[in-house]
Amino acid sequence: FDVIFHWASSLSPDLNLHGAFGAQCSNPAMSIIGAEDEDFENDLNDVSEYKNLLKDRPTHLLVFMQHVFLQFDPAPLLCYLHADLFRTLSAKETKKQFVEFYNTFLDKGAILKVTVPPSVSNELDRNRPDLLSEETQRRYAQEVQSMQASEVAKQLEDFRQKRMMGMTPNEAELNDVESHYPTDRIPMEMKEKSVAENLLDKMSEMHQSIFSAVAFYMKHLGVKTRAVDSKKSKGGFFRSKLVKVNIDFLIPLPLASFFSFEGPILVPEAPGHSPTSPSPQLEEMDPRLLEFEHDPPNWRELACPEALSCLSKKEIKRQEVINELFATEHAHVRMLSVLQMVFSKPLEREELLTSTELATIFPSLDEIHEMHYNFYENLKKLRLEDNFIVKSISTTVLNRFGGTEGEWFQKLTARFCSHQTWALDQIKSRQKKEPRFNSFIQEAESKPQCRRLQLKDIIPIEMQRVTKYPLLLENIAKNTEDLAEKEKIKQSAECCRKILNHVNDEVKEMENLLNLKDYQRRLDTSGLKPSTELYAEYKNIDLTLKKMLYEGPLTWKVTKEKAIEVQCVLLGDLLVLLQKQDDKMVLKCQSKSNIAVQEGKQMLSPIIKLDSVFLREVATDRKAFYVIFTWDSGAQIYELVAQSVGERTIWTNVIKSAVDDLKKSGAPMRLPLPLGAGGVPLSPST
């Protein structure tokens, strides 16, 4: 990250970014120069050296981008990066790319419109961008780039603070890169690019225009993506025609907050409605939500300078984290308002979704919005009472997350978050099937309130918010001197941790149920017919009536020569081995020989009852394990192979736990002998 820091500051000498990033690398083999190195400026004066360093850190750059896209307007950073490319382009390439740069970032209707210096804007109003000289095009690009520098600095500083608090995305990918020990076979550059390419592919689901701009820039760093068609990536930033959005508010929102209004304020839609779109011409905005259109000022800007000068370093850190709690709650209430006012209410008003359907896609949304709004108001009240240097916050946070209020918070949040996967699937399915619904969603997502986020990016915000509370409160407690105050904040953090664990459990349980429903829909039991008894017992099995505990791919070694890839599903009382065949999930008996099939002997069932199961390790393969179940006349042995030793350990642990739970519940510990299964069959590797 020091690379990004020095690279950004070098391109804008007046940009004060010192200390924006500390050295984050834990691997001594990686040559990263720390921000504290006094010779750094002398060693890296040449811009090309910054860019060479940057090329070695694409994963870090993408993680920073991801943070910016989640928290800020992405246009300034993307513009800043693209402007830098003009330093290396030939005259012919500059001519071509400047036109696309203009269409993407400078044109009045550009999707990624940025602030442009008046002198450049005036010239571009009078002259076509393609008729400017190559030298003028380069100069304009640099001037526009300099205009974005202060915003990029703000984003860098915000990222630094958030990473210190453990609140930045993709930490696992960074750790993967930073813990890599370079070898001749896998040097650090190869590792960086490999992780960066995977990250870039994951980002392909974001807004098409933003992703195209990211992919185009990363291509110049040697990072490619499978998500962009090769023909599209040969040209400029975008091949598809850019949609121009011009927004005119009846009352400019920056001014509206200075006036007092009675009743709702009507904000006109952006012009250019599709004739088939059901989007309403006007939408209502609650006057109290106007303040959420603008980020709140930092506490330092509002606090008394004399009072500030008396604070210790630890207290300043404490106030910074409290301010972070306040500012992020402000942002969260704003996005919940968008979910309400731009999507949920208009969808019902236009009869695109019924109230029942909305209650399952956005369950308890109004209550959740009100709950977070009240918490925000209480935090704001604390700031005002204490002249923006908050003395005590423990009672406010404990009242929110502890006791009956905490239980209510947990209930509402768990209900909303557990439905988000299903909601996203429903919305995606309707968009494919219903053009009118799709038009509505696309036009809603293009509104300025969405800040270039799509609905699929907005729905998970409650889950993201719940994960941040424990970290924020723990950081406040860590910097609190008063012992009683510290203890109450720690108690609040623990309440948040319990809420988060409960929500995670509910989300997982719902995801498991949805997966079971999908398996049930695709289930084919005809493969059980070789065993009359098994087919009779399981031909009408309903997986959704059971609780899924774990699932994943395994290899079923029937014999030394016969290995089958299966999707293994652990239920409360069964271990089910499903084979994927086209779109079906097949339950199929297996045998150790063709003769056995003909005679109906030694049939291995794809459904294993857990009430008499025990496990054994496979001495010759650390990734494999035996599942053995017994009955009065013998036993059957299954050899299952996981994809890694770690995955094998997880499987054996969850199966043992399920078996133990069955024993505690008093389930019978003997199974009837399957038809034709005389004697004790051996493991294929025995």
Tab-separated table of C-alpha atoms in Angstrom, residues 80-287:
chain	number	residue	atom	x	y	z
A	80	TYR	CA	-7.142	9.347	-11.670
A	81	LEU	CA	-5.881	5.923	-12.760
A	82	HIS	CA	-6.968	6.252	-16.383
A	83	ALA	CA	-5.449	9.712	-16.689
A	84	ASP	CA	-2.116	8.229	-15.668
A	85	LEU	CA	-2.162	5.896	-18.677
A	86	PHE	CA	-1.655	8.845	-21.021
A	87	ARG	CA	1.942	9.107	-19.804
A	88	THR	CA	2.826	5.900	-21.642
A	89	LEU	CA	0.577	6.057	-24.721
A	90	SER	CA	1.861	6.855	-28.195
A	91	ALA	CA	0.522	9.880	-30.069
A	92	LYS	CA	-1.879	7.707	-32.072
A	93	GLU	CA	-3.114	5.866	-28.972
A	94	THR	CA	-3.535	9.158	-27.101
A	95	LYS	CA	-5.821	10.512	-29.835
A	96	LYS	CA	-7.993	7.426	-29.661
A	97	GLN	CA	-8.109	7.023	-25.895
A	98	PHE	CA	-8.713	10.672	-25.064
A	99	VAL	CA	-12.088	10.560	-26.827
A	100	GLU	CA	-13.094	7.567	-24.688
A	101	PHE	CA	-11.635	9.253	-21.597
A	102	TYR	CA	-13.807	12.291	-22.393
A	103	ASN	CA	-16.956	10.179	-22.927
A	104	THR	CA	-16.363	8.251	-19.717
A	105	PHE	CA	-15.299	10.943	-17.245
A	106	LEU	CA	-15.656	14.468	-18.680
A	107	ASP	CA	-18.802	14.659	-20.788
A	108	LYS	CA	-21.780	16.230	-19.010
A	109	GLY	CA	-23.760	12.984	-19.391
A	110	ALA	CA	-20.929	10.605	-18.523
A	111	ILE	CA	-21.776	7.767	-16.140
A	112	LEU	CA	-18.507	8.288	-14.256
A	113	LYS	CA	-18.616	12.085	-14.408
A	114	VAL	CA	-15.922	13.863	-12.379
A	115	THR	CA	-15.224	17.477	-11.466
A	116	VAL	CA	-13.346	19.165	-14.309
A	117	PRO	CA	-11.209	22.341	-14.039
A	118	PRO	CA	-13.214	25.290	-15.462
A	119	SER	CA	-10.497	26.111	-17.998
A	120	VAL	CA	-10.588	22.566	-19.380
A	121	SER	CA	-14.374	22.448	-19.302
A	122	ASN	CA	-14.666	25.716	-21.235
A	123	GLU	CA	-12.250	24.530	-23.905
A	124	LEU	CA	-14.020	21.207	-24.292
A	125	ASP	CA	-17.353	23.031	-24.670
A	126	ARG	CA	-15.896	24.925	-27.625
A	127	ASN	CA	-13.814	22.173	-29.251
A	128	ARG	CA	-14.389	18.576	-30.186
A	129	PRO	CA	-12.095	16.355	-28.077
A	130	ASP	CA	-10.883	14.388	-31.104
A	131	LEU	CA	-9.673	17.580	-32.842
A	132	LEU	CA	-7.392	18.655	-29.998
A	133	SER	CA	-3.663	18.183	-30.428
A	134	GLU	CA	-2.060	15.202	-28.723
A	135	GLU	CA	-0.089	17.554	-26.459
A	136	THR	CA	-3.280	19.373	-25.391
A	137	GLN	CA	-5.065	16.089	-24.731
A	138	ARG	CA	-2.256	14.948	-22.436
A	139	ARG	CA	-2.235	18.275	-20.610
A	140	TYR	CA	-6.008	18.174	-20.066
A	141	ALA	CA	-5.769	14.623	-18.738
A	142	GLN	CA	-3.109	15.698	-16.226
A	143	GLU	CA	-5.120	18.730	-15.119
A	144	VAL	CA	-8.226	16.612	-14.615
A	145	GLN	CA	-6.129	14.079	-12.726
A	146	SER	CA	-4.805	16.752	-10.365
A	147	MET	CA	-8.403	17.825	-9.707
A	148	GLN	CA	-9.184	14.331	-8.337
A	149	ALA	CA	-6.106	14.169	-6.088
A	150	SER	CA	-7.689	15.477	-2.895
A	151	GLU	CA	-10.578	13.006	-3.135
A	152	VAL	CA	-8.166	10.109	-3.710
A	153	ALA	CA	-6.218	11.285	-0.646
A	154	LYS	CA	-9.413	11.176	1.417
A	155	GLN	CA	-10.118	7.648	0.182
A	156	LEU	CA	-6.586	6.502	1.004
A	157	GLU	CA	-6.819	7.892	4.528
A	158	ASP	CA	-10.227	6.308	5.049
A	159	PHE	CA	-8.856	2.973	3.880
A	160	ARG	CA	-5.920	3.242	6.299
A	161	GLN	CA	-8.229	3.842	9.243
A	162	LYS	CA	-10.661	1.098	8.262
A	163	ARG	CA	-7.915	-1.489	7.784
A	164	MET	CA	-6.512	-0.677	11.223
A	165	MET	CA	-9.952	-1.518	12.597
A	166	GLY	CA	-10.211	-4.696	10.510
A	167	MET	CA	-13.095	-3.318	8.457
A	168	THR	CA	-11.716	-3.604	4.909
A	169	PRO	CA	-12.748	-6.226	2.343
A	170	ASN	CA	-10.697	-9.114	0.959
A	171	GLU	CA	-8.305	-9.401	3.891
A	172	ALA	CA	-7.967	-13.128	3.148
A	173	GLU	CA	-6.625	-12.395	-0.349
A	174	LEU	CA	-4.102	-9.905	1.016
A	175	ASN	CA	-2.945	-12.390	3.634
A	176	ASP	CA	-2.637	-15.039	0.939
A	177	VAL	CA	-0.282	-12.798	-1.035
A	178	GLU	CA	1.643	-11.399	1.902
A	179	SER	CA	2.278	-14.816	3.452
A	180	HIS	CA	3.512	-16.316	0.178
A	181	TYR	CA	7.171	-17.292	0.131
A	182	PRO	CA	8.472	-16.732	-3.429
A	183	THR	CA	10.137	-19.649	-5.207
A	184	ASP	CA	11.522	-20.155	-8.686
A	185	ARG	CA	8.346	-22.012	-9.603
A	186	ILE	CA	5.937	-19.450	-8.119
A	187	PRO	CA	7.644	-16.043	-7.840
A	188	MET	CA	5.884	-13.214	-6.016
A	189	GLU	CA	4.833	-11.503	-9.258
A	190	MET	CA	3.058	-14.657	-10.425
A	191	LYS	CA	1.322	-15.042	-7.059
A	192	GLU	CA	0.192	-11.380	-7.094
A	193	LYS	CA	-1.249	-11.675	-10.601
A	194	SER	CA	-2.966	-14.982	-9.862
A	195	VAL	CA	-4.763	-13.629	-6.783
A	196	ALA	CA	-5.510	-10.342	-8.576
A	197	GLU	CA	-7.108	-12.172	-11.522
A	198	ASN	CA	-9.374	-14.129	-9.179
A	199	LEU	CA	-10.329	-10.901	-7.408
A	200	LEU	CA	-11.028	-9.192	-10.708
A	201	ASP	CA	-13.308	-12.028	-11.824
A	202	LYS	CA	-15.275	-11.716	-8.568
A	203	MET	CA	-15.724	-7.995	-9.254
A	204	SER	CA	-17.365	-8.722	-12.621
A	205	GLU	CA	-20.813	-8.708	-10.988
A	206	MET	CA	-20.589	-4.992	-10.195
A	207	HIS	CA	-21.957	-2.221	-12.405
A	208	GLN	CA	-20.842	-2.912	-15.997
A	209	SER	CA	-19.359	0.536	-16.587
A	210	ILE	CA	-17.294	0.459	-13.391
A	211	PHE	CA	-16.054	-3.070	-14.009
A	212	SER	CA	-15.108	-2.269	-17.598
A	213	ALA	CA	-13.061	0.706	-16.421
A	214	VAL	CA	-11.321	-1.419	-13.790
A	215	ALA	CA	-10.646	-4.288	-16.210
A	216	PHE	CA	-9.229	-1.916	-18.839
A	217	TYR	CA	-6.809	-0.376	-16.367
A	218	MET	CA	-5.762	-3.714	-14.853
A	219	LYS	CA	-5.094	-5.056	-18.329
A	220	HIS	CA	-2.300	-2.471	-18.575
A	221	LEU	CA	-0.815	-3.976	-15.401
A	222	GLY	CA	-0.867	-7.434	-16.961
A	223	VAL	CA	-3.921	-8.639	-15.016
A	224	LYS	CA	-6.529	-10.221	-17.263
A	225	THR	CA	-10.059	-11.341	-16.597
A	226	ARG	CA	-12.199	-14.091	-18.057
A	227	ALA	CA	-15.284	-11.982	-17.429
A	228	VAL	CA	-14.663	-9.598	-20.337
A	229	ASP	CA	-14.952	-10.875	-23.875
A	230	SER	CA	-11.585	-10.694	-25.637
A	231	LYS	CA	-12.970	-8.585	-28.466
A	232	LYS	CA	-14.408	-6.072	-26.040
A	233	SER	CA	-11.171	-5.743	-24.124
A	234	LYS	CA	-9.138	-4.846	-27.206
A	235	GLY	CA	-10.661	-1.411	-27.483
A	236	GLY	CA	-11.083	1.385	-25.010
A	237	PHE	CA	-12.802	1.511	-21.669
A	238	PHE	CA	-16.209	0.462	-22.935
A	239	ARG	CA	-17.583	-0.980	-26.125
A	240	SER	CA	-21.227	-0.703	-25.236
A	241	LYS	CA	-22.832	2.680	-25.705
A	242	LEU	CA	-22.765	4.718	-22.511
A	243	VAL	CA	-26.106	5.660	-21.065
A	244	LYS	CA	-26.214	9.391	-20.345
A	245	VAL	CA	-28.051	10.352	-17.208
A	246	ASN	CA	-28.998	13.992	-16.638
A	247	ILE	CA	-30.499	14.749	-13.259
A	248	ASP	CA	-32.383	17.927	-12.389
A	249	PHE	CA	-33.927	18.204	-8.943
A	250	LEU	CA	-36.876	20.462	-8.321
A	251	ILE	CA	-35.079	21.598	-5.157
A	252	PRO	CA	-31.314	20.965	-5.082
A	253	LEU	CA	-30.701	18.656	-2.124
A	254	PRO	CA	-27.732	20.662	-0.794
A	255	LEU	CA	-30.045	23.669	-0.431
A	256	ALA	CA	-33.146	21.791	0.685
A	257	SER	CA	-31.689	20.988	4.098
A	258	PHE	CA	-31.593	24.712	4.946
A	259	PHE	CA	-35.367	25.069	4.641
A	260	SER	CA	-38.294	23.811	6.700
A	261	PHE	CA	-40.872	21.723	4.900
A	262	GLU	CA	-44.337	20.543	5.832
A	263	GLY	CA	-45.123	17.101	4.469
A	264	PRO	CA	-43.171	15.074	1.943
A	265	ILE	CA	-40.911	16.693	-0.657
A	266	LEU	CA	-41.446	15.632	-4.252
A	267	VAL	CA	-38.252	14.895	-6.144
A	268	PRO	CA	-38.640	14.485	-9.925
A	269	GLU	CA	-37.247	11.403	-11.594
A	270	ALA	CA	-34.372	11.602	-14.030
A	271	PRO	CA	-35.637	12.369	-17.552
A	272	GLY	CA	-35.666	9.852	-20.347
A	273	HIS	CA	-38.200	7.299	-19.064
A	274	SER	CA	-38.622	4.169	-21.077
A	275	PRO	CA	-42.201	4.100	-22.425
A	276	THR	CA	-42.531	0.556	-21.032
A	277	SER	CA	-41.159	1.453	-17.628
A	278	PRO	CA	-43.610	1.603	-14.733
A	279	SER	CA	-41.340	3.921	-12.734
A	280	PRO	CA	-43.400	6.691	-11.137
A	281	GLN	CA	-42.858	10.269	-12.247
A	282	LEU	CA	-42.473	11.471	-8.679
A	283	GLU	CA	-41.271	9.834	-5.515
A	284	GLU	CA	-41.784	10.941	-1.959
A	285	MET	CA	-38.923	11.706	0.361
A	286	ASP	CA	-39.305	12.012	4.105
A	287	PRO	CA	-37.962	15.505	5.036
